[in-house]
Amino acid sequence: DVFVHDDIKNFIIDISEATRKDERIELGLSPRATMALYKAAQGFAFINAREFVKPDDIIYLAPMVLSHRVILKAYGIKVESTSDKVIADIVNSISIPLESVN
């Protein structure tokens, strides 16, 4: 098992909630999308020979795992050309849980 600190779990939840409140997004992340990021981070940590997930794993994986799981508003597509960028902006706007950094 790859350990996920509670701060990392909350970081993932904060990302998910932010997609539901972002004015550029018509439909935010579902609970399944949130779990997909969680599982992807565990897998990424395992592949990188770690027994724990780091905040950087979430930052790196979020656009790849989540961008196809949100629906942008019509004006959001014009202003922010890709959902990858919108997800990256959201992730970067949330404070990183430093207590869980090893």
JSON list of C-alpha atoms in Angstrom, two decimals:
[
{"chain": "A", "resi": 1, "resn": "ASP", "atom": "CA", "xyz": [0.00, 0.00, 0.00]},
{"chain": "A", "resi": 2, "resn": "VAL", "atom": "CA", "xyz": [1.13, 3.51, -0.86]},
{"chain": "A", "resi": 3, "resn": "PHE", "atom": "CA", "xyz": [0.45, 5.92, 2.02]},
{"chain": "A", "resi": 4, "resn": "VAL", "atom": "CA", "xyz": [-1.55, 9.08, 1.35]},
{"chain": "A", "resi": 5, "resn": "HIS", "atom": "CA", "xyz": [-1.33, 11.67, 4.13]},
{"chain": "A", "resi": 6, "resn": "ASP", "atom": "CA", "xyz": [-4.58, 13.31, 5.24]},
{"chain": "A", "resi": 7, "resn": "ASP", "atom": "CA", "xyz": [-3.25, 16.67, 4.01]},
{"chain": "A", "resi": 8, "resn": "ILE", "atom": "CA", "xyz": [-2.83, 15.19, 0.54]},
{"chain": "A", "resi": 9, "resn": "LYS", "atom": "CA", "xyz": [-6.36, 13.77, 0.66]},
{"chain": "A", "resi": 10, "resn": "ASN", "atom": "CA", "xyz": [-7.67, 17.21, 1.62]},
{"chain": "A", "resi": 11, "resn": "PHE", "atom": "CA", "xyz": [-5.61, 18.76, -1.19]},
{"chain": "A", "resi": 12, "resn": "ILE", "atom": "CA", "xyz": [-7.34, 16.45, -3.69]},
{"chain": "A", "resi": 13, "resn": "ILE", "atom": "CA", "xyz": [-10.76, 17.28, -2.20]},
{"chain": "A", "resi": 14, "resn": "ASP", "atom": "CA", "xyz": [-9.97, 21.01, -2.38]},
{"chain": "A", "resi": 15, "resn": "ILE", "atom": "CA", "xyz": [-9.12, 20.64, -6.07]},
{"chain": "A", "resi": 16, "resn": "SER", "atom": "CA", "xyz": [-12.37, 18.81, -6.69]},
{"chain": "A", "resi": 17, "resn": "GLU", "atom": "CA", "xyz": [-14.45, 21.39, -4.84]},
{"chain": "A", "resi": 18, "resn": "ALA", "atom": "CA", "xyz": [-12.70, 24.24, -6.64]},
{"chain": "A", "resi": 19, "resn": "THR", "atom": "CA", "xyz": [-13.71, 22.81, -10.01]},
{"chain": "A", "resi": 20, "resn": "ARG", "atom": "CA", "xyz": [-17.33, 22.90, -8.91]},
{"chain": "A", "resi": 21, "resn": "LYS", "atom": "CA", "xyz": [-17.05, 26.59, -7.97]},
{"chain": "A", "resi": 22, "resn": "ASP", "atom": "CA", "xyz": [-14.85, 27.85, -10.82]},
{"chain": "A", "resi": 23, "resn": "GLU", "atom": "CA", "xyz": [-16.72, 30.23, -13.12]},
{"chain": "A", "resi": 24, "resn": "ARG", "atom": "CA", "xyz": [-14.97, 28.80, -16.21]},
{"chain": "A", "resi": 25, "resn": "ILE", "atom": "CA", "xyz": [-16.34, 25.31, -15.59]},
{"chain": "A", "resi": 26, "resn": "GLU", "atom": "CA", "xyz": [-19.88, 24.23, -16.40]},
{"chain": "A", "resi": 27, "resn": "LEU", "atom": "CA", "xyz": [-19.61, 20.81, -14.75]},
{"chain": "A", "resi": 28, "resn": "GLY", "atom": "CA", "xyz": [-16.93, 20.11, -12.12]},
{"chain": "A", "resi": 29, "resn": "LEU", "atom": "CA", "xyz": [-15.36, 16.90, -10.94]},
{"chain": "A", "resi": 30, "resn": "SER", "atom": "CA", "xyz": [-17.39, 13.95, -9.78]},
{"chain": "A", "resi": 31, "resn": "PRO", "atom": "CA", "xyz": [-16.47, 11.82, -6.77]},
{"chain": "A", "resi": 32, "resn": "ARG", "atom": "CA", "xyz": [-15.21, 9.16, -9.21]},
{"chain": "A", "resi": 33, "resn": "ALA", "atom": "CA", "xyz": [-12.88, 11.71, -10.81]},
{"chain": "A", "resi": 34, "resn": "THR", "atom": "CA", "xyz": [-11.56, 12.62, -7.37]},
{"chain": "A", "resi": 35, "resn": "MET", "atom": "CA", "xyz": [-10.87, 8.95, -6.64]},
{"chain": "A", "resi": 36, "resn": "ALA", "atom": "CA", "xyz": [-9.18, 8.57, -10.02]},
{"chain": "A", "resi": 37, "resn": "LEU", "atom": "CA", "xyz": [-6.67, 11.27, -9.07]},
{"chain": "A", "resi": 38, "resn": "TYR", "atom": "CA", "xyz": [-6.12, 9.61, -5.68]},
{"chain": "A", "resi": 39, "resn": "LYS", "atom": "CA", "xyz": [-5.47, 6.20, -7.27]},
{"chain": "A", "resi": 40, "resn": "ALA", "atom": "CA", "xyz": [-3.29, 7.68, -10.03]},
{"chain": "A", "resi": 41, "resn": "ALA", "atom": "CA", "xyz": [-1.14, 9.41, -7.41]},
{"chain": "A", "resi": 42, "resn": "GLN", "atom": "CA", "xyz": [-0.71, 6.15, -5.51]},
{"chain": "A", "resi": 43, "resn": "GLY", "atom": "CA", "xyz": [0.28, 4.37, -8.71]},
{"chain": "A", "resi": 44, "resn": "PHE", "atom": "CA", "xyz": [2.67, 7.15, -9.68]},
{"chain": "A", "resi": 45, "resn": "ALA", "atom": "CA", "xyz": [4.36, 7.02, -6.27]},
{"chain": "A", "resi": 46, "resn": "PHE", "atom": "CA", "xyz": [4.65, 3.23, -6.51]},
{"chain": "A", "resi": 47, "resn": "ILE", "atom": "CA", "xyz": [6.18, 3.39, -9.98]},
{"chain": "A", "resi": 48, "resn": "ASN", "atom": "CA", "xyz": [8.68, 5.91, -8.62]},
{"chain": "A", "resi": 49, "resn": "ALA", "atom": "CA", "xyz": [9.66, 3.50, -5.81]},
{"chain": "A", "resi": 50, "resn": "ARG", "atom": "CA", "xyz": [8.06, 5.53, -3.03]},
{"chain": "A", "resi": 51, "resn": "GLU", "atom": "CA", "xyz": [5.78, 4.34, -0.25]},
{"chain": "A", "resi": 52, "resn": "PHE", "atom": "CA", "xyz": [3.97, 7.69, -0.04]},
{"chain": "A", "resi": 53, "resn": "VAL", "atom": "CA", "xyz": [2.33, 10.30, -2.26]},
{"chain": "A", "resi": 54, "resn": "LYS", "atom": "CA", "xyz": [3.87, 13.77, -2.45]},
{"chain": "A", "resi": 55, "resn": "PRO", "atom": "CA", "xyz": [2.01, 17.01, -3.22]},
{"chain": "A", "resi": 56, "resn": "ASP", "atom": "CA", "xyz": [4.11, 17.30, -6.39]},
{"chain": "A", "resi": 57, "resn": "ASP", "atom": "CA", "xyz": [2.54, 14.05, -7.60]},
{"chain": "A", "resi": 58, "resn": "ILE", "atom": "CA", "xyz": [-0.89, 15.64, -7.41]},
{"chain": "A", "resi": 59, "resn": "ILE", "atom": "CA", "xyz": [0.28, 18.83, -9.10]},
{"chain": "A", "resi": 60, "resn": "TYR", "atom": "CA", "xyz": [1.88, 16.83, -11.92]},
{"chain": "A", "resi": 61, "resn": "LEU", "atom": "CA", "xyz": [-0.96, 14.35, -12.45]},
{"chain": "A", "resi": 62, "resn": "ALA", "atom": "CA", "xyz": [-4.03, 16.55, -12.00]},
{"chain": "A", "resi": 63, "resn": "PRO", "atom": "CA", "xyz": [-4.18, 18.05, -15.51]},
{"chain": "A", "resi": 64, "resn": "MET", "atom": "CA", "xyz": [-3.64, 14.66, -17.15]},
{"chain": "A", "resi": 65, "resn": "VAL", "atom": "CA", "xyz": [-6.13, 12.79, -14.97]},
{"chain": "A", "resi": 66, "resn": "LEU", "atom": "CA", "xyz": [-8.81, 15.44, -14.60]},
{"chain": "A", "resi": 67, "resn": "SER", "atom": "CA", "xyz": [-8.91, 17.62, -17.72]},
{"chain": "A", "resi": 68, "resn": "HIS", "atom": "CA", "xyz": [-11.25, 15.34, -19.65]},
{"chain": "A", "resi": 69, "resn": "ARG", "atom": "CA", "xyz": [-13.54, 15.06, -16.63]},
{"chain": "A", "resi": 70, "resn": "VAL", "atom": "CA", "xyz": [-14.70, 18.68, -16.57]},
{"chain": "A", "resi": 71, "resn": "ILE", "atom": "CA", "xyz": [-16.91, 20.56, -19.00]},
{"chain": "A", "resi": 72, "resn": "LEU", "atom": "CA", "xyz": [-15.92, 24.15, -19.66]},
{"chain": "A", "resi": 73, "resn": "LYS", "atom": "CA", "xyz": [-18.43, 26.92, -20.17]},
{"chain": "A", "resi": 74, "resn": "ALA", "atom": "CA", "xyz": [-18.56, 28.29, -23.69]},
{"chain": "A", "resi": 75, "resn": "TYR", "atom": "CA", "xyz": [-16.75, 31.50, -22.75]},
{"chain": "A", "resi": 76, "resn": "GLY", "atom": "CA", "xyz": [-14.21, 29.49, -20.77]},
{"chain": "A", "resi": 77, "resn": "ILE", "atom": "CA", "xyz": [-13.21, 27.65, -23.90]},
{"chain": "A", "resi": 78, "resn": "LYS", "atom": "CA", "xyz": [-12.46, 30.93, -25.67]},
{"chain": "A", "resi": 79, "resn": "VAL", "atom": "CA", "xyz": [-10.54, 32.49, -22.79]},
{"chain": "A", "resi": 80, "resn": "GLU", "atom": "CA", "xyz": [-8.77, 29.37, -21.54]},
{"chain": "A", "resi": 81, "resn": "SER", "atom": "CA", "xyz": [-8.20, 27.28, -24.62]},
{"chain": "A", "resi": 82, "resn": "THR", "atom": "CA", "xyz": [-7.84, 23.95, -22.86]},
{"chain": "A", "resi": 83, "resn": "SER", "atom": "CA", "xyz": [-9.25, 22.23, -19.82]},
{"chain": "A", "resi": 84, "resn": "ASP", "atom": "CA", "xyz": [-5.65, 21.21, -18.99]},
{"chain": "A", "resi": 85, "resn": "LYS", "atom": "CA", "xyz": [-4.82, 24.86, -18.36]},
{"chain": "A", "resi": 86, "resn": "VAL", "atom": "CA", "xyz": [-7.96, 25.45, -16.30]},
{"chain": "A", "resi": 87, "resn": "ILE", "atom": "CA", "xyz": [-7.15, 22.44, -14.09]},
{"chain": "A", "resi": 88, "resn": "ALA", "atom": "CA", "xyz": [-3.51, 23.53, -13.74]},
{"chain": "A", "resi": 89, "resn": "ASP", "atom": "CA", "xyz": [-4.67, 27.04, -12.76]},
{"chain": "A", "resi": 90, "resn": "ILE", "atom": "CA", "xyz": [-6.99, 25.60, -10.13]},
{"chain": "A", "resi": 91, "resn": "VAL", "atom": "CA", "xyz": [-4.31, 23.30, -8.70]},
{"chain": "A", "resi": 92, "resn": "ASN", "atom": "CA", "xyz": [-1.82, 26.17, -8.55]},
{"chain": "A", "resi": 93, "resn": "SER", "atom": "CA", "xyz": [-4.34, 28.42, -6.79]},
{"chain": "A", "resi": 94, "resn": "ILE", "atom": "CA", "xyz": [-4.70, 26.00, -3.86]},
{"chain": "A", "resi": 95, "resn": "SER", "atom": "CA", "xyz": [-2.12, 26.07, -1.10]},
{"chain": "A", "resi": 96, "resn": "ILE", "atom": "CA", "xyz": [0.12, 23.04, -1.07]},
{"chain": "A", "resi": 97, "resn": "PRO", "atom": "CA", "xyz": [0.00, 21.01, 2.16]},
{"chain": "A", "resi": 98, "resn": "LEU", "atom": "CA", "xyz": [3.58, 21.48, 3.32]},
{"chain": "A", "resi": 99, "resn": "GLU", "atom": "CA", "xyz": [3.25, 19.34, 6.46]},
{"chain": "A", "resi": 100, "resn": "SER", "atom": "CA", "xyz": [3.00, 16.25, 4.31]},
{"chain": "A", "resi": 101, "resn": "VAL", "atom": "CA", "xyz": [6.11, 16.95, 2.23]},
{"chain": "A", "resi": 102, "resn": "ASN", "atom": "CA", "xyz": [8.83, 14.42, 2.99]}
]
